[in-house]
Coordinates of C-alpha atoms in Angstrom, one line a residue:
Chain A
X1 CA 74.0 121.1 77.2
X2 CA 74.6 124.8 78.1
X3 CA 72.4 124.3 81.4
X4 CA 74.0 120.7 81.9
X5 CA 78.0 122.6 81.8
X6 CA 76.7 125.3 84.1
X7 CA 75.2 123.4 86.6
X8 CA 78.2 120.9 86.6
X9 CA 80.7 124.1 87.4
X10 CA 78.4 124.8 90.4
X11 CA 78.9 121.6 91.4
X12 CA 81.8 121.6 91.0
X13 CA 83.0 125.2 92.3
X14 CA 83.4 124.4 96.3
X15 CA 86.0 121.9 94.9
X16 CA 88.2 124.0 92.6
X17 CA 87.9 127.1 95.3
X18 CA 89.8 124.3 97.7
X19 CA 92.3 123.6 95.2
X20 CA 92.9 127.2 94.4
X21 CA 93.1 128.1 98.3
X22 CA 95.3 125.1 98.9
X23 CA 97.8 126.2 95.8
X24 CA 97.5 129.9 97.1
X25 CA 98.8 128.8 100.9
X26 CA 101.5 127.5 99.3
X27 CA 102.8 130.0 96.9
X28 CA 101.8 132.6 99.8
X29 CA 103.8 129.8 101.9
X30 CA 106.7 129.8 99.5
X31 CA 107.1 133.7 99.2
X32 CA 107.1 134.8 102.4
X33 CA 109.9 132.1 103.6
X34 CA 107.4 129.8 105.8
X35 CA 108.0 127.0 103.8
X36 CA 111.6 126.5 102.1
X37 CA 111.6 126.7 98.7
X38 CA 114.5 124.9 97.8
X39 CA 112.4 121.7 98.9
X40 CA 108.5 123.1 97.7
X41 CA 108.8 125.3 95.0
X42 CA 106.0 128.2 93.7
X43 CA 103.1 126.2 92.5
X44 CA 103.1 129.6 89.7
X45 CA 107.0 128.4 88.8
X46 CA 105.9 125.4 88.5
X47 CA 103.0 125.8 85.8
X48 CA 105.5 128.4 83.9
X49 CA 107.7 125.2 83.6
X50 CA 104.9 122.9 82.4
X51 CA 103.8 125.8 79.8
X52 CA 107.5 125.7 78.7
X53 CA 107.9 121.9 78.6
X54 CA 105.1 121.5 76.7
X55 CA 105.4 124.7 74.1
X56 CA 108.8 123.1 73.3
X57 CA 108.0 120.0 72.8
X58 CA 110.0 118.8 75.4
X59 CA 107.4 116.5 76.3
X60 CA 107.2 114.3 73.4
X61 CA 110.0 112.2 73.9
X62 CA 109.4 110.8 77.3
X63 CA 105.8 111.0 76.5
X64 CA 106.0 108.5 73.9
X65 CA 108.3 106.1 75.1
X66 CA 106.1 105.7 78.7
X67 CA 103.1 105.4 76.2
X68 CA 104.8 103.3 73.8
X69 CA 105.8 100.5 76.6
X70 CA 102.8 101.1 78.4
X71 CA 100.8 100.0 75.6
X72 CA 102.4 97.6 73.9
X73 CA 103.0 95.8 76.9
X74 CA 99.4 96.1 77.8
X75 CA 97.6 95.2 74.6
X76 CA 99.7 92.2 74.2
X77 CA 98.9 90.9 77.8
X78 CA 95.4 91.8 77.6
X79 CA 95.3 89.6 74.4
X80 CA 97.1 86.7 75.5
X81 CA 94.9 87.3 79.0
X82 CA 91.2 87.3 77.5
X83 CA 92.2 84.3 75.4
X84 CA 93.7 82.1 77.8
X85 CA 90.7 83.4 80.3
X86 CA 88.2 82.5 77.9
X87 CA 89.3 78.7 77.8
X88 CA 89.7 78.6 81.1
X89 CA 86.3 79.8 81.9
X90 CA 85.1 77.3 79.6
X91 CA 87.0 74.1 79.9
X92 CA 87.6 72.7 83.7
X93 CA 90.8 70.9 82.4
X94 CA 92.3 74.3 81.4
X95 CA 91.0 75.7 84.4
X96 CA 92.4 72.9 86.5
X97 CA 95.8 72.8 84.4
X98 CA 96.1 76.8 85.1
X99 CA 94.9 78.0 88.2
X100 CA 97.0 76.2 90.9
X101 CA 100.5 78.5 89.3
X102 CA 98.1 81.5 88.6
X103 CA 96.7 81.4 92.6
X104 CA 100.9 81.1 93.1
X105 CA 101.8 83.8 91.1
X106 CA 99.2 86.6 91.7
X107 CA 99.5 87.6 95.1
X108 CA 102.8 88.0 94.5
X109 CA 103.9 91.7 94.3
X110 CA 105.2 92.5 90.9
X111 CA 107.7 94.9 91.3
X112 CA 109.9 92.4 93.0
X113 CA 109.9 90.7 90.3
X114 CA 112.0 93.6 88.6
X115 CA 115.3 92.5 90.2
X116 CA 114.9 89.1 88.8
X117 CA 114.1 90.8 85.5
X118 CA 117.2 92.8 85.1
X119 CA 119.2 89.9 86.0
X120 CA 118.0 87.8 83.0
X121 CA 116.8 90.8 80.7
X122 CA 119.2 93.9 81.6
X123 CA 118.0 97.2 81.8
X124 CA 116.4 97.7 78.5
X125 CA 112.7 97.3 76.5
X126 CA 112.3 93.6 77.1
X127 CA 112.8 94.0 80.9
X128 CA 110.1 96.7 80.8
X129 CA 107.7 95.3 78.5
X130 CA 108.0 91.6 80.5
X131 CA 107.2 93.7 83.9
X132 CA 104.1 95.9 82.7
X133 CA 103.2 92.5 80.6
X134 CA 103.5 90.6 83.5
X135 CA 101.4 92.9 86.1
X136 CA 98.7 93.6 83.1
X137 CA 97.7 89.7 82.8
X138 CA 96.6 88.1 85.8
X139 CA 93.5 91.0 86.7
X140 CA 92.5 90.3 83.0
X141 CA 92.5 86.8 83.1
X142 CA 91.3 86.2 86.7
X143 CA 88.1 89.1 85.8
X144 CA 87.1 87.2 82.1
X145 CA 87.0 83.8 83.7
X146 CA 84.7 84.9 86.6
X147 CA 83.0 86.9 83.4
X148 CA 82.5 83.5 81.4
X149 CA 81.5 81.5 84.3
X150 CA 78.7 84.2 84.7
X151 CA 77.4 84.2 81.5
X152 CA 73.5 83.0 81.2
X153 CA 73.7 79.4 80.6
X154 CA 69.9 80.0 78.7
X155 CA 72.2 81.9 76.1
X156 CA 74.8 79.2 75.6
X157 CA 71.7 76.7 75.1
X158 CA 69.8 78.6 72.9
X159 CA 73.2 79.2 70.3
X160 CA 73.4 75.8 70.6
X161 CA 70.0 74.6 69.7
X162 CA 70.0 77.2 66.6
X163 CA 73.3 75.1 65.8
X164 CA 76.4 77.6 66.3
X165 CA 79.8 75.8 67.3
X166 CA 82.2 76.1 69.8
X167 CA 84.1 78.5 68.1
X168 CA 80.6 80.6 67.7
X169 CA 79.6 80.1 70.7
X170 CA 82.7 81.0 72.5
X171 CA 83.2 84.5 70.0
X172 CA 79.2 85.7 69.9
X173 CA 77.9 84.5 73.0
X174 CA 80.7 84.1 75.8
X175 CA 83.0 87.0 74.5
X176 CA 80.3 89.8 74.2
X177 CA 78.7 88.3 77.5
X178 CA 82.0 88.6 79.1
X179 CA 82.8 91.6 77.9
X180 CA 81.9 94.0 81.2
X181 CA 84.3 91.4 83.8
X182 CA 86.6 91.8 81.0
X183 CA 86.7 95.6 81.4
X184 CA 86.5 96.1 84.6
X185 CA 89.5 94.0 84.9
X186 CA 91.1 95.8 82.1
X187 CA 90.7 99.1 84.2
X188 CA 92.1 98.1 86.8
X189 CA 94.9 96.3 85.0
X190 CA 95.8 100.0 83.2
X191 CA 96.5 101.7 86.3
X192 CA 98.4 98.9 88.0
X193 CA 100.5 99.2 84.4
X194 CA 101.1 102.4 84.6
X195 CA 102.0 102.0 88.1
X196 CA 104.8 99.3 86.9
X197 CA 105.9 101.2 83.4
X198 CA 106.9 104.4 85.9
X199 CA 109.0 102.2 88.6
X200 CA 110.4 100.2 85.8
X201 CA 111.5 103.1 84.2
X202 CA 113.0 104.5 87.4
X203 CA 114.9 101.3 88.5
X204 CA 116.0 101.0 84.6
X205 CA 116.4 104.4 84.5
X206 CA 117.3 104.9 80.6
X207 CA 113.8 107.4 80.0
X208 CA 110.5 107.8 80.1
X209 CA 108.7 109.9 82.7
X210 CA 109.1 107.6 85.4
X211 CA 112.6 108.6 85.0
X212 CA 112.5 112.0 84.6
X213 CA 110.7 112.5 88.0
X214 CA 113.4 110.7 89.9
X215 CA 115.8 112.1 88.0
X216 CA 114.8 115.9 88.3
X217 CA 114.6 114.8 92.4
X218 CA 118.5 113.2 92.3
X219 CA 119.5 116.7 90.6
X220 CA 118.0 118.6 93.0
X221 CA 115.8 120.5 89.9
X222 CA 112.7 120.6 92.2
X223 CA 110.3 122.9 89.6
X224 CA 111.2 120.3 87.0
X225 CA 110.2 117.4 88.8
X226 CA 107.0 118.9 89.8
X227 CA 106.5 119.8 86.4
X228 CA 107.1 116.4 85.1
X229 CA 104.8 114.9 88.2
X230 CA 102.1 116.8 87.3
X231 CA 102.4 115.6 83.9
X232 CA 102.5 112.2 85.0
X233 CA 99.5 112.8 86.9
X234 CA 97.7 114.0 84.1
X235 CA 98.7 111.4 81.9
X236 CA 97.1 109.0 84.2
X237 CA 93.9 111.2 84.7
X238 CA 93.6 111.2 80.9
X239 CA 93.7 107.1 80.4
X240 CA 91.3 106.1 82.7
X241 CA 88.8 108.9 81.4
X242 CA 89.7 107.5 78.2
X243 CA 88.9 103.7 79.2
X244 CA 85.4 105.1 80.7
X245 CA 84.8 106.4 77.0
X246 CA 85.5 103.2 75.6
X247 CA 84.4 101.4 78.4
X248 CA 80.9 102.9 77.9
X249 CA 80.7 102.7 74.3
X250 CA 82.0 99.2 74.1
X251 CA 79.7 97.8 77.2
X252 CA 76.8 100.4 77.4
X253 CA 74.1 98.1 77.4
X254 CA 75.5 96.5 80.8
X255 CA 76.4 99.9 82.4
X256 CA 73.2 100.4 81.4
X257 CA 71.3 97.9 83.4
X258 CA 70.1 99.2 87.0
X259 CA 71.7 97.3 90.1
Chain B
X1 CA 82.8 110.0 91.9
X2 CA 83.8 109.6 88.2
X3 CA 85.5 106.0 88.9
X4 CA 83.7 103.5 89.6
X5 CA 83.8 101.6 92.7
X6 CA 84.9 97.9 93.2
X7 CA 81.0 96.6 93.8
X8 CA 81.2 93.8 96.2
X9 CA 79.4 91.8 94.3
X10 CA 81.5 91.3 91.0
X11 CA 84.7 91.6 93.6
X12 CA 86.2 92.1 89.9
X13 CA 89.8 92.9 90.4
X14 CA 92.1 90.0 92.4
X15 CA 89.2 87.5 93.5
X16 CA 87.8 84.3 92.7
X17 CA 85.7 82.8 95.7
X18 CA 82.5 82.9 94.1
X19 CA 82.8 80.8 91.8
X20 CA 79.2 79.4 90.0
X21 CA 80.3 76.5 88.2
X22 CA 77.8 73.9 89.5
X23 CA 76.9 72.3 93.1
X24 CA 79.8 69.8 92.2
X25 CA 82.5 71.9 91.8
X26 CA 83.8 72.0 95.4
X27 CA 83.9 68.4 95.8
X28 CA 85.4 67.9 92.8
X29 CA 88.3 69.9 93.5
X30 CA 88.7 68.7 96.8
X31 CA 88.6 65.6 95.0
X32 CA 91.9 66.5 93.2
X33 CA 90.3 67.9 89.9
X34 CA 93.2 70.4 90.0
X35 CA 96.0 67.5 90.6
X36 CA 96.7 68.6 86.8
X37 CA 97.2 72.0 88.2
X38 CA 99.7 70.6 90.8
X39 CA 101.2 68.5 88.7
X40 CA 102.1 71.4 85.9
X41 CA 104.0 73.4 89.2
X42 CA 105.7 70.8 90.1
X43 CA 107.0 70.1 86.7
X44 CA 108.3 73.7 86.2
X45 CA 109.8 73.8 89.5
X46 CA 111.7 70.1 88.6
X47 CA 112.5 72.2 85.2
X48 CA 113.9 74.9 87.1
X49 CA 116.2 72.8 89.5
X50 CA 117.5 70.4 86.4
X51 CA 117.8 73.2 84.1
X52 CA 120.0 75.0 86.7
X53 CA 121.6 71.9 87.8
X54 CA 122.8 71.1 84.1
X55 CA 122.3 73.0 81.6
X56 CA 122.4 76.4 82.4
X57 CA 125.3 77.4 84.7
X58 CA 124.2 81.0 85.6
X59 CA 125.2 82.9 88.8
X60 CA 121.6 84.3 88.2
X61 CA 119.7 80.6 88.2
X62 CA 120.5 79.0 91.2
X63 CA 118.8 75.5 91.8
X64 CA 115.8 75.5 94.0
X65 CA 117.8 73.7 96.6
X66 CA 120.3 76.8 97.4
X67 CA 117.8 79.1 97.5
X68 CA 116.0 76.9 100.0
X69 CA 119.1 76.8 102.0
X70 CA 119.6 80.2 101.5
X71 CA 115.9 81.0 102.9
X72 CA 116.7 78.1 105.7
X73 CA 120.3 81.0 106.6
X74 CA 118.2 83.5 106.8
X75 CA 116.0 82.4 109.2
X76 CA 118.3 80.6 111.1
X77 CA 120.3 84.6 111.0
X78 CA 117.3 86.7 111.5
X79 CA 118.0 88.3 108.6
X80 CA 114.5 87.7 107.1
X81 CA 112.3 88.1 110.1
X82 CA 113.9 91.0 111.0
X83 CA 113.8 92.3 106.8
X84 CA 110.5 91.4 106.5
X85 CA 109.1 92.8 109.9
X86 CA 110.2 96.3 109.5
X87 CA 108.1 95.7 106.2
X88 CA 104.9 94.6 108.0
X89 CA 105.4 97.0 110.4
X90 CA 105.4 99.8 107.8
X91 CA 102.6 98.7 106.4
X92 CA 100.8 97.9 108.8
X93 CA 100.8 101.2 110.3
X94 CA 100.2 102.8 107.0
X95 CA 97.3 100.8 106.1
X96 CA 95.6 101.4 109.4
X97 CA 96.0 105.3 109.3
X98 CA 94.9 105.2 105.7
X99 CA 91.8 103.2 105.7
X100 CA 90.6 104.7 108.6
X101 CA 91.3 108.3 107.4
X102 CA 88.9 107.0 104.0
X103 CA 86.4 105.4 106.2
X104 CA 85.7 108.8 108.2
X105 CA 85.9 110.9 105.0
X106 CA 84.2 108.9 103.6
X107 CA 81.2 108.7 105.7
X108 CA 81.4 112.4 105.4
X109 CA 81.9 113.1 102.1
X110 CA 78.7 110.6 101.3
X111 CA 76.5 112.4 103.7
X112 CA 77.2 116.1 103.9
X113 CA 77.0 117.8 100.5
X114 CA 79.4 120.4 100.8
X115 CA 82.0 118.2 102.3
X116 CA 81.5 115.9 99.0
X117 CA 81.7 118.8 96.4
X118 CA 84.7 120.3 98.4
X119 CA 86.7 117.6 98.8
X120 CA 85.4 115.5 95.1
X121 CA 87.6 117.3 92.7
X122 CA 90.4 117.3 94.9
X123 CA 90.3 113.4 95.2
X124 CA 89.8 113.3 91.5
X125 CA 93.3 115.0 90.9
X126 CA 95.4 113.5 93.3
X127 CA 94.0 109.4 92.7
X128 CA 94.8 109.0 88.9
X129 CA 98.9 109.6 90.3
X130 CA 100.7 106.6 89.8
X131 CA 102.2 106.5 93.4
X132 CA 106.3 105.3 92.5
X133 CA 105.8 109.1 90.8
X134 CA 105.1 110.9 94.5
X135 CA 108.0 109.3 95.6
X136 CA 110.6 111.5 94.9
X137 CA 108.7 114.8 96.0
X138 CA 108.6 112.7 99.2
X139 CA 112.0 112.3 99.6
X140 CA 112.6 115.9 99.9
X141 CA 109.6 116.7 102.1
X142 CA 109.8 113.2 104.6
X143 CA 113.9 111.7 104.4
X144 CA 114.4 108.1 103.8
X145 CA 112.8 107.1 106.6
X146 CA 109.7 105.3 108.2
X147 CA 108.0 108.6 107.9
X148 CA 107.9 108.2 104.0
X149 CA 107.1 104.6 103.3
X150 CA 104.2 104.7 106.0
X151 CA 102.6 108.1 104.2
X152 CA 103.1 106.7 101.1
X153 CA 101.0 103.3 102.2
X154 CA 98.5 105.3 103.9
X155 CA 98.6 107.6 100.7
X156 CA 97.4 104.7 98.2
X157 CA 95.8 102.9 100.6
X158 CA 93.2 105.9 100.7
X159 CA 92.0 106.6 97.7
X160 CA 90.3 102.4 97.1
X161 CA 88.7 102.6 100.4
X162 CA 87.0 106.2 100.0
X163 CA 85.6 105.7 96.6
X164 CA 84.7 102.7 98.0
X165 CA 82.9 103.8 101.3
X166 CA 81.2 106.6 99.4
X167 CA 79.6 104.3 96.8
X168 CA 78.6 101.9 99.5
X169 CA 76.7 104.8 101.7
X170 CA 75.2 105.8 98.3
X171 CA 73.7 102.2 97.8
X172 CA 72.2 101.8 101.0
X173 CA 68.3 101.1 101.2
X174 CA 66.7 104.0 102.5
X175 CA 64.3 102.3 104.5
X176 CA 66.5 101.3 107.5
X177 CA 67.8 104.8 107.1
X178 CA 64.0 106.3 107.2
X179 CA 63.4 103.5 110.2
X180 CA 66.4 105.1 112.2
X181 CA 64.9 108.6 111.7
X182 CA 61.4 107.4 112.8
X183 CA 63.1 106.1 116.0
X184 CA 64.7 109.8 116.4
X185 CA 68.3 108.2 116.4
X186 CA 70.5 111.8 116.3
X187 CA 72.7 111.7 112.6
X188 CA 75.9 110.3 114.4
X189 CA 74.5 107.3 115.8
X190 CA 72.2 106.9 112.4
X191 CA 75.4 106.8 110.4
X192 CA 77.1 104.7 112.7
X193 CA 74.9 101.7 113.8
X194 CA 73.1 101.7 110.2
X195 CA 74.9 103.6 107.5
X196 CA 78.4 101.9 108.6
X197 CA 77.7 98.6 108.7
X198 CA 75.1 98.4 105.6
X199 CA 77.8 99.7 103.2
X200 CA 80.4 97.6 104.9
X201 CA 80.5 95.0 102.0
X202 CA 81.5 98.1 100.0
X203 CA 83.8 99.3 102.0
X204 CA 85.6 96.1 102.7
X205 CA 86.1 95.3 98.7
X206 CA 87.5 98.5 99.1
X207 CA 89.7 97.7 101.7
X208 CA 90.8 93.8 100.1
X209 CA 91.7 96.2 97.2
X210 CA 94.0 98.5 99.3
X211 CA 95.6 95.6 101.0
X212 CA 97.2 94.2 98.0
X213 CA 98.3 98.0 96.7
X214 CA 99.9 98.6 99.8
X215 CA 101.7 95.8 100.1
X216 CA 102.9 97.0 96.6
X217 CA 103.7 100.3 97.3
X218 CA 105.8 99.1 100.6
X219 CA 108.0 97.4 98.3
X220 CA 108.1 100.2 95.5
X221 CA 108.8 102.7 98.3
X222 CA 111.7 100.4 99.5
X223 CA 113.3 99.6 96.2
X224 CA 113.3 103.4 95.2
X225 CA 114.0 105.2 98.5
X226 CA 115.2 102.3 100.5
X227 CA 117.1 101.5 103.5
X228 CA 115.3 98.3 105.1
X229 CA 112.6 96.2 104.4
X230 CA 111.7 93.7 101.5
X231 CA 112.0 95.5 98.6
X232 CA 115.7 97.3 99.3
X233 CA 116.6 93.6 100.6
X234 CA 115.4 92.0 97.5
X235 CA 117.3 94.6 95.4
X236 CA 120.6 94.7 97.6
X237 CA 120.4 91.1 96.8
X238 CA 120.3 91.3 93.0
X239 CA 123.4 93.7 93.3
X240 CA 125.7 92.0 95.5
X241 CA 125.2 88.7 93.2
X242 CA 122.9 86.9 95.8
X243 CA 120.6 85.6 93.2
X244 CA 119.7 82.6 96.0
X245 CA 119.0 84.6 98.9
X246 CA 117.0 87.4 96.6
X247 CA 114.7 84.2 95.2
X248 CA 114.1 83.3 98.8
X249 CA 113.2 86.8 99.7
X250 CA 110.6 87.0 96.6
X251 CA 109.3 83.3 97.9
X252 CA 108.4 84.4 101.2
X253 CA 107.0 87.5 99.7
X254 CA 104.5 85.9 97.7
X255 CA 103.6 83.9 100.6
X256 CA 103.2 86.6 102.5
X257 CA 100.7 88.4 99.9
X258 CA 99.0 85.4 100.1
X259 CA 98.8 84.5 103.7
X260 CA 98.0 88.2 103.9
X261 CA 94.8 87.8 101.3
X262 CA 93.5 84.8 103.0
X263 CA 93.4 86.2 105.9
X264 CA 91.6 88.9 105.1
X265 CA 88.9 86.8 103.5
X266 CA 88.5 84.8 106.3
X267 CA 87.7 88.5 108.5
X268 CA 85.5 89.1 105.7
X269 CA 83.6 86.1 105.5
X270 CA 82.8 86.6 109.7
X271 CA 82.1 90.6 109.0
X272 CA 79.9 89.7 105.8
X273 CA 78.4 86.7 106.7
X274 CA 74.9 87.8 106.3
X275 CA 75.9 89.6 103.1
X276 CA 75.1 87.0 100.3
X277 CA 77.6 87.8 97.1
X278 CA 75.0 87.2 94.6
X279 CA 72.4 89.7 95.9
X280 CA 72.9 92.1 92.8
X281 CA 72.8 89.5 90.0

């Protein structure tokens, strides 16, 4: 374990050296009047700010409204996503019924459908929610179809011949079979929500960190935006390492399998 | 590379063209088997011109039929060839500086060591950004102007197409590598003429990937920092009360990502034609 940690910050040294030397030019940069600083400030203000925001607590707040929406809007799509992808992967008429609108819809970029939104929904939870919902479904449902059209048919035969239903068949066999399409589109759908909860909450502009960023910029309050960016950015680091995790315990005997 | 790449084989996150559902299946929905699918559009789009027609009188539900006139003004004006070419242009521009930028470091970073463990961690911290967030910073550094929407498209057009080119290198057989060597081919023209175009299904998910984000990000970049272009159009529209005109802006939009998709499968399909899908499964 020991050996395994050292050898990884070996690895892993020629990379943090170039982050170090590239934060040093700046501050170096910064100091000696090269680069203004009204526009890039100190990255060593910068971290001070962080350490602030996040001794204070001032995090919290804007933390857990991003989180909340992001979340709620993507567990509910997901949902609503695997299910409808699972009949469609099952029964051509639901396939037939669906596809045409979804093929219509999809390549359509989201975020123009924010205008639209605040029209109907104004500027508050249901205009975000609908937006990150919206952007969430279609890699889900498009990923679990191509995911239950893949499945081993040998599987689907032998749960029938032992006498399992449809219902069975569609929860034990299909679902689990599934399950890897199912999460890879899930992983892509988490960024692309996150992508949409932050310029929701900017074009809203009622909180969240999306906000704040844009904000901080409008106010000219440079270190804080930074601050809050980084933030941002290590929000998102933080959920997709956290989907690997579950990604890997939930699918690990298809990681697993050599390509 | 801690994320994982798009493998071209499950092209998992906005494609369906391999689609095993039996020999039939294509004839079938030539056939029509989807006229239920058809049918089900139509109806909502009859729904949405009665509905505004009758029941709902809304300034922000205009019948299909004005925003069809309103798209037939606009060309007639210009006003959308001209909105939605400074978007293509943009993008365009940004996309080709961006995937050609993660091609070559790509290629680097996949066969040099140092360059990978150099650059790795860097790449690491800087992909995981949800790009409407760099835009501000932006701003300050770039103005308003082309400058920032076409970094900002090369920006997240990048990060796809390297982890993507990097995996693919990774994957390649190393026999035609260990052929090339045997025939004394220098590094260069080793990574070129073999390395290049054996992870090229790789790289191109990659790429198919990056298309549809950039297109994205071109009209993130214009909503939040605009001053031409699709997105500031589309949300201009919204504020001036144009609800028809900013539904015909969003229609040609979506035909555009789609027109824009198929024509990049079509390229594909000519690139990749020896490349069969299924070869990992």
């Amino acid at each position: 374990m020991l050996e395994r940690l050292a050898r990884g910050a070996g690895e892993r040294a020629p990379g943090a050296a170039l982050i170090l030397a590239l934060l040093a030019a700046v501050e170096a940069g910064v100091r000696t009047g090269a680069v203004n600083a009204a526009l890039v400030p100190p990255p060593t203000r910068v971290a001070a700010r962080i350490g602030e925001i996040l001794a204070g607590g001032e995090f919290a707040g804007p933390l857990a409204s991003t989180l909340w929406l992001l979340f709620a809007a993507y567990f509910a799509a997901s949902a609503l996503a695997i299910g409808l992808g699972l009949l469609m992967g099952r029964y051509r008429a639901i396939d037939n019924l669906f596809e045409p609108l979804f093929e219509l819809i999809r390549p359509l970029p989201k975020p123009a459908l924010l205008p639209p939104l605040i029209l109907f929904l104004g500027l508050g939870a249901p205009m975000k929610l609908a937006i990150v919902g919206l952007g969430v479904f279609f890699p889900v449902v498009i990923n679990t179809v191509q995911g239950v059209r893949g499945v081993d048919p040998v599987l689907i035969d032998t749960a029938r011949t032992f006498g399992h239903g449809q219902r069975a068949i569609l929860l034990k066999v299909i679902l689990p079979s599934a399950l890897p399409f199912i999460l890879a589109g899930m992983r892509v759908s988490l960024a692309l929500g996150l992508i949409l909860a932050v310029i929701a909450e900017m074009l809203a502009g009622t909180g969240g960190l999306g906000y704040l960023v844009l904000d901080m910029q409008r106010s000219f309050k440079v270190v804080d935006m930074y601050a809050w960016l980084v933030l941002l950015a290590v929000l998102g680091y933080a959920l997709n390492a956290g989907f690997g995790r579950v990604e890997r315990r939930a699918a690990h005997w298809a990681l697993a399998r050599p390509d | 590379m801690a994320g994982r790449a798009a493998t071209p084989s499950a092209r998992a996150p906005s494609g369906r063209q391999s689609r095993p559902g039996g020999a039939s299946a294509p004839l079938r929905r030539l056939a029509g088997g989807r006229a239920s699918g058809f049918a089900l559009i139509a109806a909502l789009l009859a729904l949405w011109q009665v509905s505004a027609e009758h029941w709902v009188r809304s300034e922000n539900w205009p019948p299909l039929t004005a925003i069809a006139r309103a798209f037939l003004d606009g060309m007639r004006s210009g006003e959308l060839a001209e909105v939605f070419g400074s978007s293509l242009y943009r993008l365009a521009i940004g996309y080709g500086i961006g995937a050609a930028a993660a091609i070559l470091v790509g290629l680097l970073m996949a066969t040099v060591r140092i360059v990978h463990r150099a650059l790795e961690p860097l790449v690491e911290l800087l992909r995981p950004i949800p790009v409407p967030a760099i835009v501000p910073p932006l701003i300050l550094l770039l103005g308003l102007d082309d400058k920032l929407k076409i970094f900002i498209v090369a920006f997240s057009t990048f990060f796809p197409v390297l982890v993507n080119t990097v995996q693919g290198v990774r994957a390649i057989d190393p026999v035609p590598l260990a052929v090339a060597r045997t025939f004394r081919h220098s590094r260069l023209r080793t990574l070129l003429r073999v390395a290049l175009p054996a992870s090229l299904p790789y790289v191109m998910a990659g790429l198919r990937i990056s298309l549809a984000l950039a297109l994205i990000v071109t009209v993130v970049a214009e909503m939040i920092a605009g001053s031409a272009g699709i997105g500031y159009h589309i949300v201009t529209m919204q504020y001036a009360m144009r609800a028809a005109d900013m539904y015909a802006a969003i229609f040609v939009l979506a035909a555009i990502g789609y027109l824009l998709n198929r024509a990049f499968l079509l390229a594909e399909r000519r690139l990749l034609h020896w490349y069969r899908t299924d070869k990992t499964e």
